[in-house]
Amino acid sequence: MLYDKFFFKMRYICLRFTKNDVDIEDILQDGFARLFTNLHKYRGDGSFEGWVRRIFTNVSIEHVKRKKVHIVDFEGLENLLVAKHFNVLETLYAKDLLKASHTISPGCKTVFNLYAVGGLTHQEIGRKLGITESTSKSQYTRAKVKLRDIIRSR
């Protein structure tokens, strides 16, 4: 039941870290294995889905580090937004954001993705990526400014 309930949402998380189908399948398999292995550790402090998302985000980051891949892509964002029944204007904005995200440096894109989309704190991002909290904050700010400028100029 858990697999059926979370498969597509967790696949979206994987898509933020890699476009390679083989890598996505590896991350999904590792993520679900970790989920089932650690199910007894869920304390009920927050939402269960949030806890599951955190597991898959961590597995995805570990996979990226192992593969030495530094580019995080927003591929799949548009499909997620459409699937969640966003209105037309929000979907158009998402398409613009997706296009604009390709112009941001990989470091800024990674931090933006983890903070704005993934919900991690700058402290957590710093620990996971091996950067300082202030570096995470400055890369996030740079990404936000760059995206805002690109969207406004269209």
mmCIF file of C-alpha atoms in Angstrom, residues 77-86:
data_model
loop_
_atom_site.group_PDB
_atom_site.id
_atom_site.type_symbol
_atom_site.label_atom_id
_atom_site.label_comp_id
_atom_site.label_asym_id
_atom_site.label_seq_id
_atom_site.Cartn_x
_atom_site.Cartn_y
_atom_site.Cartn_z
ATOM 1 C CA LEU A 77 8.220 20.079 -12.265
ATOM 2 C CA GLU A 78 5.796 20.944 -15.028
ATOM 3 C CA ASN A 79 4.197 17.487 -14.944
ATOM 4 C CA LEU A 80 3.825 17.620 -11.178
ATOM 5 C CA LEU A 81 2.130 21.002 -11.333
ATOM 6 C CA VAL A 82 -0.270 19.860 -14.031
ATOM 7 C CA ALA A 83 -0.961 16.644 -12.098
ATOM 8 C CA LYS A 84 -1.864 18.688 -9.015
ATOM 9 C CA HIS A 85 -4.489 20.582 -11.062
ATOM 10 C CA PHE A 86 -2.863 23.994 -10.890
#
